[in-house]
Coordinates of C-alpha atoms in Angstrom, one line a residue:
Chain T
X111 CA 36.9 -15.5 7.0
X112 CA 39.4 -18.2 7.8
X113 CA 37.7 -19.0 11.1
X114 CA 34.5 -19.9 9.4
X115 CA 36.1 -22.4 7.2
X116 CA 36.3 -24.7 10.2
X117 CA 32.6 -25.0 10.4
X118 CA 31.6 -25.7 6.8
X119 CA 33.5 -27.5 4.1
X120 CA 34.7 -25.4 1.1
X121 CA 32.7 -27.3 -1.5
X122 CA 29.5 -27.0 0.4
X123 CA 30.0 -23.3 0.9
X124 CA 30.6 -22.8 -2.9
X125 CA 27.4 -24.8 -3.7
X126 CA 25.2 -22.8 -1.3
X127 CA 26.8 -19.6 -2.7
X128 CA 25.9 -20.6 -6.3
X129 CA 22.4 -21.5 -5.3
X130 CA 21.9 -18.2 -3.6
X131 CA 23.0 -16.3 -6.7
X132 CA 20.9 -18.5 -9.0
X133 CA 17.8 -17.8 -6.9
X134 CA 18.5 -14.0 -6.7
X135 CA 19.2 -13.7 -10.4
X136 CA 16.1 -15.7 -11.3
X137 CA 13.9 -13.4 -9.1
X138 CA 15.5 -10.4 -10.7
X139 CA 14.7 -11.7 -14.1
X140 CA 11.2 -12.4 -13.0
X141 CA 10.9 -8.7 -12.0
X142 CA 12.2 -7.5 -15.3
X143 CA 10.9 -9.9 -17.9
X144 CA 7.2 -9.0 -18.0
X145 CA 8.1 -5.3 -18.4
X146 CA 10.8 -6.1 -20.9
X147 CA 8.4 -8.2 -23.1
X148 CA 5.9 -5.3 -22.8
X149 CA 8.4 -2.7 -23.9
X150 CA 9.7 -4.7 -26.8
X151 CA 6.2 -5.6 -28.0
X152 CA 5.2 -2.0 -27.9
X153 CA 7.5 -1.5 -30.9
X154 CA 6.2 -4.5 -32.9
X155 CA 3.2 -4.9 -35.0
X156 CA 0.4 -7.4 -34.6
X157 CA 1.8 -9.8 -37.2
X158 CA 5.1 -10.0 -35.5
X159 CA 3.5 -10.5 -32.2
X160 CA 1.3 -13.3 -33.5
X161 CA 4.4 -15.0 -35.0
X162 CA 6.2 -15.0 -31.7
X163 CA 5.1 -12.9 -28.7
X164 CA 8.4 -12.9 -26.9
X165 CA 11.1 -10.8 -28.3
X166 CA 14.2 -9.5 -26.6
X167 CA 14.9 -6.9 -29.2
X168 CA 12.7 -4.0 -30.4
X169 CA 11.2 -3.7 -33.9
X170 CA 10.3 -0.6 -35.8
X171 CA 6.5 -0.1 -35.5
X172 CA 6.4 2.2 -32.5
X173 CA 5.0 5.1 -34.5
X174 CA 2.4 2.9 -36.2
X175 CA 1.2 1.7 -32.8
X176 CA 0.9 5.3 -31.6
X177 CA -1.4 6.0 -34.5
X178 CA -3.9 3.4 -33.2
X179 CA -4.7 5.7 -30.3
X180 CA -5.8 8.5 -32.5
X181 CA -9.4 9.4 -32.0
X182 CA -9.8 6.7 -29.3
X183 CA -10.7 7.2 -25.7
X184 CA -7.3 6.0 -24.5
X185 CA -5.4 9.3 -24.2
X186 CA -2.1 8.9 -22.2
X187 CA -1.4 12.7 -22.2
X188 CA -4.7 13.6 -20.6
X189 CA -4.3 10.7 -18.1
X190 CA -0.8 11.9 -17.3
X191 CA -1.9 15.5 -16.8
X192 CA -4.9 14.6 -14.5
X193 CA -3.0 12.0 -12.5
X194 CA -0.2 14.5 -12.0
X195 CA -2.5 17.3 -10.8
X196 CA -4.2 15.0 -8.4
X197 CA -1.1 13.3 -7.1
X198 CA 0.9 16.5 -6.7
X199 CA -1.8 18.4 -4.9
X200 CA -2.8 15.6 -2.6
X201 CA 0.9 14.9 -1.8
X202 CA 1.4 18.6 -0.8
X203 CA -1.7 18.5 1.5
X204 CA -0.8 15.1 2.9
X205 CA 2.8 15.9 4.0
X206 CA 2.1 19.5 5.2
X207 CA -0.9 18.7 7.4
X208 CA 0.5 15.4 8.6
X209 CA 3.6 17.2 9.8
X210 CA 1.5 19.9 11.4
X211 CA -0.6 17.4 13.3
X212 CA 2.5 15.4 14.3
X213 CA 4.0 18.6 15.6
X214 CA 0.9 19.3 17.7
X215 CA 1.2 15.8 19.1
X216 CA 4.9 16.1 20.0
X217 CA 5.5 19.7 21.1
X218 CA 2.4 20.9 22.9
X219 CA 1.0 19.6 26.2
X220 CA -2.7 19.7 25.8
X221 CA -5.4 17.8 27.6
X222 CA -6.6 15.8 24.6
X223 CA -3.2 15.0 23.3
X224 CA -3.0 11.4 24.4
X225 CA -6.6 10.5 23.5
X226 CA -6.1 12.1 20.1
X227 CA -3.0 10.0 19.5
X228 CA -4.8 6.9 20.6
X229 CA -7.6 7.8 18.1
X230 CA -5.1 8.2 15.3
X231 CA -3.7 4.8 16.1
X232 CA -7.2 3.3 16.1
X233 CA -8.0 4.6 12.6
X234 CA -4.6 3.9 11.2
X235 CA -5.8 1.3 8.7
X236 CA -9.4 2.3 7.9
X237 CA -9.5 1.9 4.1
X238 CA -11.3 4.2 1.7
X239 CA -13.2 1.2 0.4
X240 CA -15.5 0.7 3.4
X241 CA -16.9 4.2 3.2
X242 CA -17.0 4.4 -0.6
X243 CA -20.8 4.2 -1.0
X244 CA -21.5 7.0 1.5
X245 CA -18.6 9.0 0.1
X246 CA -19.9 8.7 -3.5
X247 CA -23.5 9.6 -2.4
X248 CA -22.2 12.6 -0.4
X249 CA -20.1 13.8 -3.4
X250 CA -23.0 13.2 -5.8
X251 CA -25.3 15.3 -3.7
X252 CA -22.9 18.3 -3.5
X253 CA -22.1 18.0 -7.2
X254 CA -18.4 17.0 -6.7
X255 CA -18.4 13.9 -8.9
X256 CA -16.0 14.6 -11.9
X257 CA -14.2 17.1 -9.6
X258 CA -10.6 16.5 -8.4
X259 CA -11.4 17.9 -5.0
X260 CA -12.7 14.6 -3.4
X261 CA -9.5 12.9 -4.6
X262 CA -7.3 15.6 -3.2
X263 CA -8.8 17.0 0.0
X264 CA -9.0 13.8 2.0
X265 CA -5.2 13.6 1.9
X266 CA -5.2 16.2 4.7
X267 CA -6.2 13.5 7.1
X268 CA -3.6 10.6 6.7
X269 CA -3.3 8.9 10.1
X270 CA -0.5 6.6 9.0
X271 CA 1.6 9.5 7.8
X272 CA 0.9 11.4 11.1
X273 CA 2.1 8.4 13.0
X274 CA 5.3 8.2 10.9
X275 CA 6.0 12.0 11.3
X276 CA 5.4 11.8 15.0
X277 CA 7.9 9.0 15.4
X278 CA 10.4 11.0 13.4
X279 CA 9.8 14.2 15.3
X280 CA 10.2 12.5 18.6
X281 CA 13.8 11.5 17.6
X282 CA 14.8 14.5 15.5
X283 CA 13.4 17.6 17.2
X284 CA 14.8 19.0 20.4
X285 CA 12.4 21.2 22.3
X286 CA 15.3 23.7 23.0
X287 CA 15.1 24.8 19.3
X288 CA 11.4 25.6 19.7
X289 CA 12.0 27.4 23.0
X290 CA 14.9 29.5 21.6
X291 CA 12.7 30.5 18.6
X292 CA 10.0 31.6 21.1
X293 CA 12.5 33.7 23.1
X294 CA 13.5 35.3 19.8
X295 CA 9.8 36.3 19.5
X296 CA 8.8 33.9 16.7
X297 CA 5.1 33.0 16.8
X298 CA 4.1 29.3 16.7
X299 CA 3.2 29.2 13.0
X300 CA 6.5 30.8 12.0
X301 CA 8.4 28.4 14.2
X302 CA 6.7 25.4 12.5
X303 CA 7.0 26.6 8.9
X304 CA 10.5 28.0 9.1
X305 CA 12.3 26.0 11.7
X306 CA 10.5 22.7 12.2
X307 CA 9.6 21.8 8.6
X308 CA 13.2 22.1 7.4
X309 CA 14.2 19.7 10.2
X310 CA 11.6 17.2 9.0
X311 CA 12.8 17.3 5.4
X312 CA 14.1 13.7 5.2
X313 CA 10.8 12.3 6.6
X314 CA 8.8 14.6 4.4
X315 CA 10.7 13.5 1.3
X316 CA 10.1 9.8 2.1
X317 CA 6.4 10.2 2.8
X318 CA 6.0 12.5 -0.3
X319 CA 7.3 9.8 -2.6
X320 CA 4.9 7.1 -1.2
X321 CA 2.0 9.5 -1.1
X322 CA 2.6 10.5 -4.7
X323 CA 2.9 7.0 -6.0
X324 CA -0.1 5.9 -3.9
X325 CA -2.3 8.6 -5.4
X326 CA -0.9 8.1 -8.9
X327 CA -1.7 4.4 -8.8
X328 CA -5.1 4.7 -7.1
X329 CA -7.9 3.1 -9.2
X330 CA -10.8 2.6 -6.9
X331 CA -11.9 6.1 -6.0
X332 CA -11.3 7.8 -9.4
X333 CA -13.1 4.9 -11.1
X334 CA -16.2 5.7 -8.9
X335 CA -16.1 9.5 -9.1
X336 CA -14.8 10.4 -12.5
X337 CA -17.1 9.6 -15.4
X338 CA -16.1 12.3 -17.8
X339 CA -13.4 11.1 -20.2
X340 CA -11.5 14.3 -20.0
X341 CA -11.0 13.8 -16.2
X342 CA -9.8 10.2 -16.5
X343 CA -6.6 9.4 -14.5
X344 CA -3.8 7.1 -15.7
X345 CA -5.1 3.9 -14.1
X346 CA -8.6 4.5 -15.6
X347 CA -7.0 5.1 -19.0
X348 CA -5.2 1.8 -18.6
X349 CA -8.4 0.0 -17.8
X350 CA -9.8 1.1 -21.2
X351 CA -7.1 -1.1 -22.8
X352 CA -9.1 -4.1 -21.9
X353 CA -11.8 -3.0 -24.3
X354 CA -12.7 -4.8 -27.5
X355 CA -11.4 -2.0 -29.8
X356 CA -7.9 -3.1 -29.0
X357 CA -8.5 -6.9 -29.4
X358 CA -6.6 -7.1 -32.6
X359 CA -4.1 -4.3 -32.0
X360 CA -1.6 -6.2 -29.8
X361 CA 1.2 -3.7 -30.3
X362 CA -0.9 -0.8 -29.3
X363 CA -2.0 -2.5 -26.1
X364 CA 1.6 -3.1 -25.1
X365 CA 2.4 0.5 -26.1
X366 CA -0.4 1.9 -23.9
X367 CA 0.7 -0.2 -21.0
X368 CA 4.3 1.0 -21.5
X369 CA 3.3 4.6 -21.6
X370 CA 1.7 4.3 -18.1
X371 CA 4.7 2.6 -16.7
X372 CA 7.5 4.7 -18.1
X373 CA 7.1 7.7 -15.8
X374 CA 7.1 5.4 -12.8
X375 CA 10.2 3.6 -14.0
X376 CA 12.0 7.0 -14.3
X377 CA 10.9 8.1 -10.8
X378 CA 11.7 4.7 -9.3
X379 CA 15.2 4.3 -10.7
X380 CA 16.1 8.0 -9.9
X381 CA 14.9 7.7 -6.3
X382 CA 15.2 4.0 -5.6
X383 CA 17.8 4.6 -2.9
X384 CA 15.4 6.7 -1.0
X385 CA 12.4 4.5 -1.7
X386 CA 14.2 1.4 -0.4
X387 CA 15.4 3.3 2.7
X388 CA 11.9 4.6 3.2
X389 CA 10.3 1.1 3.1
X390 CA 12.8 0.0 5.7
X391 CA 12.2 3.1 7.8
X392 CA 8.5 2.6 7.7
X393 CA 8.9 -0.7 9.4
X394 CA 10.7 0.7 12.4
X395 CA 7.6 1.0 14.4
X396 CA 8.9 -0.5 17.5
Chain C
X122 CA 13.4 35.7 35.9
X123 CA 12.2 37.0 32.6
X124 CA 13.0 33.6 31.2
X125 CA 10.7 32.0 33.7
X126 CA 7.8 34.2 32.7
X127 CA 8.2 33.1 29.0
X128 CA 8.1 29.5 30.0
X129 CA 5.0 30.0 31.9
X130 CA 3.1 31.1 28.8
X131 CA 0.7 28.4 27.9
X132 CA 1.1 27.1 24.4
X133 CA -1.5 24.3 24.9
X134 CA -4.1 25.9 22.7
X135 CA -1.8 25.5 19.7
X136 CA -2.0 21.8 20.1
X137 CA -5.7 22.2 19.3
X138 CA -5.3 24.8 16.6
X139 CA -2.7 22.7 14.7
X140 CA -4.9 19.6 14.9
X141 CA -8.0 21.3 13.5
X142 CA -7.3 20.7 9.8
X143 CA -6.7 17.0 10.3
X144 CA -9.7 16.6 12.5
X145 CA -12.0 18.5 10.1
X146 CA -10.8 16.6 7.0
X147 CA -11.2 13.3 8.9
X148 CA -14.7 14.1 10.1
X149 CA -15.9 15.3 6.6
X150 CA -14.1 12.8 4.4
X151 CA -13.8 9.6 6.5
X152 CA -16.1 9.6 9.5
X153 CA -19.2 11.1 7.9
X154 CA -19.0 8.8 4.8
X155 CA -18.6 5.8 7.0
X156 CA -21.6 6.8 9.0
X157 CA -23.5 7.6 5.8
X158 CA -22.6 4.2 4.4
X159 CA -23.8 2.5 7.6
X160 CA -27.2 4.2 7.3
X161 CA -27.6 3.4 3.6
X162 CA -27.1 -0.2 4.6
X163 CA -30.4 -0.1 6.4
X164 CA -32.3 1.6 3.5
X165 CA -33.9 0.9 0.1
X166 CA -31.4 3.1 -1.8
X167 CA -30.8 1.8 -5.3
X168 CA -30.8 3.0 -8.9
X169 CA -28.4 5.2 -10.7
X170 CA -28.5 8.9 -9.7
X171 CA -30.8 8.3 -6.7
X172 CA -30.1 9.9 -3.4
X173 CA -33.4 9.7 -1.5
X174 CA -33.9 6.8 0.8
X175 CA -36.1 5.3 3.4
X176 CA -35.2 2.9 6.2
X177 CA -36.6 -0.5 5.4
X178 CA -39.4 -2.1 7.5
X179 CA -36.9 -4.8 8.4
X180 CA -33.7 -2.7 8.8
X181 CA -31.4 -5.7 8.6
X182 CA -32.9 -7.1 5.4
X183 CA -29.9 -6.0 3.3
X184 CA -27.5 -7.6 5.7
X185 CA -29.4 -10.8 5.8
X186 CA -29.7 -10.9 2.0
X187 CA -26.0 -10.2 1.5
X188 CA -25.0 -12.9 3.9
X189 CA -27.2 -15.3 2.0
X190 CA -25.9 -14.2 -1.5
X191 CA -23.8 -17.0 -2.9
X192 CA -21.5 -14.6 -4.8
X193 CA -20.8 -12.7 -1.6
X194 CA -19.9 -15.8 0.3
X195 CA -17.8 -16.8 -2.6
X196 CA -16.0 -13.4 -2.6
X197 CA -15.1 -13.8 1.1
X198 CA -13.8 -17.3 0.5
X199 CA -11.9 -16.2 -2.6
X200 CA -10.3 -13.3 -0.7
X201 CA -9.1 -15.7 2.0
X202 CA -7.8 -18.3 -0.6
X203 CA -6.0 -15.7 -2.7
X204 CA -4.5 -13.9 0.3
X205 CA -3.3 -17.2 1.9
X206 CA -1.8 -18.5 -1.3
X207 CA 0.1 -15.2 -1.7
X208 CA 1.1 -14.6 1.9
X209 CA 2.6 -17.9 3.0
X210 CA 5.1 -18.2 0.1
X211 CA 5.7 -14.4 0.3
X212 CA 6.7 -14.6 3.9
X213 CA 8.8 -17.8 3.4
X214 CA 10.7 -16.3 0.5
X215 CA 11.2 -13.0 2.3
X216 CA 12.6 -14.8 5.3
X217 CA 14.9 -16.9 3.2
X218 CA 16.2 -13.8 1.4
X219 CA 16.5 -12.0 4.7
X220 CA 18.6 -14.8 6.1
X221 CA 20.9 -14.7 3.0
X222 CA 21.2 -11.0 2.8
X223 CA 22.0 -10.5 6.5
X224 CA 24.4 -13.4 6.7
X225 CA 27.7 -11.8 7.7
X226 CA 29.9 -14.8 6.8
X227 CA 28.8 -15.2 3.2
X228 CA 27.9 -11.8 1.9
X229 CA 26.0 -11.6 -1.3
X230 CA 27.3 -9.1 -3.9
X231 CA 25.0 -6.6 -5.6
X232 CA 22.5 -6.7 -2.7
X233 CA 21.5 -3.1 -3.4
X234 CA 20.6 -3.9 -7.0
X235 CA 18.7 -7.0 -6.0
X236 CA 16.6 -5.1 -3.5
X237 CA 15.8 -2.4 -6.1
X238 CA 14.7 -5.1 -8.6
X239 CA 12.7 -7.2 -6.1
X240 CA 10.8 -4.2 -4.9
X241 CA 10.2 -2.7 -8.3
X242 CA 6.8 -4.4 -9.1
X243 CA 5.4 -2.9 -6.0
X244 CA 5.7 0.7 -7.3
X245 CA 4.1 0.0 -10.7
X246 CA 0.4 0.8 -11.2
X247 CA -1.5 -2.3 -10.2
X248 CA -4.0 -1.6 -12.9
X249 CA -1.3 -1.8 -15.5
X250 CA 0.1 -5.0 -14.1
X251 CA -3.4 -6.6 -14.1
X252 CA -3.8 -5.9 -17.8
X253 CA -0.2 -6.8 -18.6
X254 CA -0.7 -10.2 -17.1
X255 CA -4.0 -10.7 -18.8
X256 CA -2.1 -10.1 -22.1
X257 CA 0.9 -12.2 -21.1
X258 CA -1.4 -15.2 -20.4
X259 CA -3.2 -14.7 -23.7
X260 CA -4.8 -17.6 -25.6
X261 CA -4.3 -19.0 -28.1
X262 CA -1.2 -16.8 -28.6
X263 CA 0.6 -15.0 -25.8
X264 CA 4.1 -14.8 -24.3
X265 CA 3.5 -17.5 -21.6
X266 CA 2.0 -19.9 -24.1
X267 CA 5.0 -19.2 -26.4
X268 CA 7.4 -19.8 -23.5
X269 CA 5.6 -23.2 -22.7
X270 CA 6.0 -24.2 -26.3
X271 CA 9.7 -23.1 -26.3
X272 CA 10.4 -25.1 -23.2
X273 CA 8.4 -28.1 -24.5
X274 CA 6.0 -28.0 -21.5
X275 CA 2.9 -28.1 -23.7
X276 CA 2.1 -29.1 -27.3
X277 CA -1.1 -27.3 -27.5
X278 CA -1.7 -23.7 -26.4
X279 CA -3.3 -23.6 -22.9
X280 CA -6.2 -21.4 -22.0
X281 CA -5.0 -20.5 -18.5
X282 CA -7.7 -17.9 -17.8
X283 CA -10.6 -20.3 -18.2
X284 CA -9.7 -22.6 -15.3
X285 CA -10.8 -21.4 -11.9
X286 CA -7.7 -22.6 -10.0
X287 CA -5.1 -21.3 -12.5
X288 CA -6.9 -17.9 -12.5
X289 CA -6.8 -17.7 -8.7
X290 CA -3.3 -19.0 -8.8
X291 CA -2.2 -16.2 -11.2
X292 CA -3.9 -13.5 -9.1
X293 CA -2.1 -14.9 -6.0
X294 CA 1.1 -15.0 -7.9
X295 CA 0.8 -11.4 -9.0
X296 CA 0.1 -10.3 -5.4
X297 CA 3.1 -12.4 -4.2
X298 CA 5.3 -11.0 -6.9
X299 CA 4.3 -7.4 -6.1
X300 CA 4.8 -7.7 -2.3
X301 CA 7.6 -10.2 -1.4
X302 CA 10.3 -7.5 -2.0
X303 CA 8.6 -5.1 0.4
X304 CA 8.3 -7.8 3.1
X305 CA 11.9 -8.7 2.6
X306 CA 13.1 -5.1 3.0
X307 CA 11.0 -4.7 6.2
X308 CA 12.4 -8.0 7.6
X309 CA 16.0 -7.0 6.8
X310 CA 15.4 -3.7 8.6
X311 CA 14.1 -5.7 11.5
X312 CA 17.3 -7.8 11.6
X313 CA 19.5 -4.7 11.5
X314 CA 17.6 -3.5 14.5
X315 CA 18.5 -6.5 16.6
X316 CA 21.1 -5.8 19.2
X317 CA 24.5 -6.8 17.6
X318 CA 25.9 -8.1 20.8
X319 CA 23.5 -11.1 20.4
X320 CA 25.2 -12.0 17.2
X321 CA 28.6 -11.5 18.6
X322 CA 27.9 -13.7 21.5
X323 CA 26.6 -16.4 19.1
X324 CA 29.8 -16.0 17.0
X325 CA 32.0 -16.5 20.0
X326 CA 30.0 -19.6 21.1
X327 CA 30.6 -21.0 17.6
X328 CA 27.0 -21.1 16.4
X329 CA 26.4 -22.0 12.7
X330 CA 24.6 -19.6 10.4
X331 CA 21.5 -21.9 10.6
X332 CA 21.5 -21.8 14.4
X333 CA 21.9 -18.0 14.5
X334 CA 19.0 -17.7 12.1
X335 CA 16.6 -20.0 14.0
X336 CA 17.6 -19.1 17.6
X337 CA 18.3 -15.4 17.4
X338 CA 17.0 -13.8 14.2
X339 CA 13.7 -15.5 13.9
X340 CA 12.5 -15.0 17.5
X341 CA 13.6 -11.3 17.4
X342 CA 11.5 -10.8 14.2
X343 CA 8.3 -12.0 15.8
X344 CA 6.7 -8.6 16.3
X345 CA 7.6 -7.4 12.8
X346 CA 6.3 -10.6 11.3
X347 CA 3.0 -10.2 13.2
X348 CA 2.8 -6.6 12.0
X349 CA 3.4 -7.7 8.4
X350 CA 0.8 -10.4 8.7
X351 CA -1.9 -8.0 10.0
X352 CA -1.2 -5.2 7.6
X353 CA -1.1 -7.7 4.7
X354 CA -4.5 -9.1 5.8
X355 CA -6.0 -5.7 6.0
X356 CA -4.6 -4.9 2.6
X357 CA -5.7 -8.3 1.3
X358 CA -9.3 -7.6 2.3
X359 CA -9.2 -4.5 0.0
X360 CA -7.7 -6.3 -3.0
X361 CA -9.4 -4.6 -5.9
X362 CA -7.3 -3.5 -8.9
X363 CA -5.8 -6.8 -9.8
X364 CA -8.9 -9.0 -9.6
X365 CA -11.1 -6.3 -11.1
X366 CA -8.9 -5.6 -14.2
X367 CA -7.3 -9.1 -14.6
X368 CA -10.5 -11.0 -15.2
X369 CA -13.2 -8.8 -13.7
X370 CA -13.8 -11.4 -11.0
X371 CA -14.1 -14.4 -13.4
X372 CA -14.1 -17.1 -14.5
X373 CA -17.3 -18.1 -12.8
X374 CA -16.6 -15.6 -9.9
X375 CA -13.5 -17.5 -9.0
X376 CA -11.4 -14.3 -8.6
X377 CA -14.2 -12.2 -7.2
X378 CA -13.0 -10.5 -4.1
X379 CA -15.0 -8.6 -1.5
X380 CA -14.0 -5.2 -2.9
X381 CA -14.8 -6.2 -6.4
X382 CA -18.2 -7.5 -5.2
X383 CA -19.0 -4.2 -3.5
X384 CA -17.9 -2.2 -6.5
X385 CA -20.0 -4.3 -8.9
X386 CA -23.1 -4.2 -6.6
X387 CA -23.0 -0.4 -6.4
X388 CA -21.6 0.8 -9.7
X389 CA -22.9 -1.6 -12.3
X390 CA -26.1 -3.4 -13.2
X391 CA -28.9 -2.3 -10.9
X392 CA -26.8 0.1 -8.7
X393 CA -27.7 -1.6 -5.4
X394 CA -26.2 1.1 -3.1
X395 CA -27.9 -0.4 -0.1
X396 CA -26.6 -3.9 -0.5
X397 CA -23.1 -2.7 -1.3
X398 CA -23.3 -0.6 1.9
X399 CA -24.3 -3.6 3.9
X400 CA -21.4 -5.6 2.4
X401 CA -19.0 -2.6 3.1
X402 CA -20.1 -2.7 6.8
X403 CA -19.4 -6.4 7.1
X404 CA -15.9 -5.8 5.6
X405 CA -15.5 -2.8 8.0
X406 CA -16.2 -5.1 10.9
X407 CA -13.6 -7.6 9.8
X408 CA -11.0 -4.9 9.3
X409 CA -11.9 -3.3 12.7
X410 CA -11.1 -6.6 14.4
X411 CA -7.8 -6.9 12.5
X412 CA -7.0 -3.2 13.3
X413 CA -7.6 -3.8 16.9
X414 CA -4.9 -6.5 16.8
X415 CA -2.6 -4.2 15.0
X416 CA -3.3 -1.5 17.5
X417 CA -2.3 -3.8 20.3
X418 CA 1.0 -4.7 18.5
X419 CA 1.9 -1.0 17.9
X420 CA 0.8 0.5 21.2
X421 CA 3.2 2.9 22.4
X422 CA 5.4 0.8 24.6
X423 CA 7.4 3.8 26.0
X424 CA 4.2 5.6 26.9
X425 CA 2.8 2.5 28.6
X426 CA 6.0 2.2 30.6
X427 CA 5.9 5.9 31.6
X428 CA 2.3 5.6 32.7
X429 CA 3.2 2.6 34.9
X430 CA 6.1 4.5 36.4
X431 CA 4.0 7.6 37.0
X432 CA 1.5 5.4 38.8
X433 CA 4.3 3.9 40.9
X434 CA 5.5 7.4 41.9
X435 CA 2.0 8.5 42.8
X436 CA 1.5 5.4 44.8
X437 CA 4.8 6.1 46.6
X438 CA 3.8 9.7 47.2
X439 CA 0.4 8.6 48.6
X440 CA 2.1 6.0 50.8
X441 CA 4.6 8.7 52.0
X442 CA 1.7 11.1 52.7
X443 CA -0.1 8.4 54.6
X444 CA 3.1 7.6 56.4
X445 CA 3.5 11.3 57.3
X446 CA -0.1 11.6 58.4
X447 CA 0.1 8.6 60.7

């Protein structure tokens, strides 16, 4: 520490330090404020919000705001249930089959291995949007609109996750483990399920979080496929809050938004350590 | 000896077996729908609930019409404007924060908490954020208008959402706000991956923080920044939730993006599946070019090196064989 004092004068150092903290704290407030205002307004009634729409403390109209939703199409419980079913099942398929494909790419020496990997790299970023019309027509013809299957099954082929899992396996799996399992007479499926999957746990946990959140937050595909109100996912439920019925019920709109955010807040603050580490890890593509 | 026998068993077929689920799912849910979409682009398919179609007399009619449609052109321009206005400040702020957070001489306390808070908007449902911002910028009463009054910035309530440029600006801001934390974390990870001896050498040579940042950190981050740029561009092309739910592309189509355009063509009004497909294919082409760039950045450097070395060995062997033959 003393050495650096030679380079920069103390006063200048203090000023830059203060500036850094001011900027960081401002950005932190910017992250929190919109949600804080939302949560507080969820407990206030329309009159209070009209008087002043910013409040840092809650009021007492939470239950009244809840009652606004009665008999209306915005149903957070249904949305929560549907989103959970879709996100959980697609996450399971996503991490299991991505791990399996990555394992095939790392452990076995097969002729098409390199071409297959090149192919996965090539389709890494193909978004669902570009095929949405064909996908919709396809699902419509086989009667799968309003089914959760078209929102779950495609998760089996997630090129980006395969890529990530492969990079992880290359570093974490030693072929000796696989070989010794073979000598002990384990078949290949057993080896993968009982020996390799546990080794991949950290990578699976990271990818599972992102897969779950991604599926939970997805609006585009469910909006196209699900037309029946009882199948609506959380993001579609949220989009209903733009409707005219809620024009005058400010408190209820804020409450509706809060209800969709709360589960994510809980998950995020419980797992933030892993999520931040996962984001950093995802960048280590070199 | 027995060991050798086990080793000689070929496991290659399991490579194929274990890849089957991925390949099948990909063919059914990605490849086929893309192909189907491409075909629809050349047909007369429109109208709710219709599935029959015929190839048009002029197969490229939809493409020609789409390219001439003012709202499609506008959606392309909007996508580029909104993406640029979000990405440049996003990258600059992320770089600045990266420089601060990785500065060894002046450590910032509470870095972990700051990272968690900066990244937070990224994990929240974009649909919720779009509607939340719509309410926050409400007119004549809304939190932002109240804030402006409180700070004395405006005497009269401002109708933010009726002006094209403020609407675009807010959409860009939301994207910026949701993504700068992610970019920052990625860049910090990049800095931590730089060989520490570089920094030590700079320290010994008496380089200032500024010099270290501009001459060591920044050049080393080039690949990661390029990666961020391309992935952000591809993501930006698909921008949907925010512009769709914030103002549904308005006012006057000023926040209409390509994805919103495609959605509105196909799933509202006259259900023009064919035109929407043509527009999707144009978007697909743009993303394919961007993906090719990404592919080049991410190509397996180790594998490429190995290939080169293998070639060298083969060449050497050949030369040796030739030498022996001669």
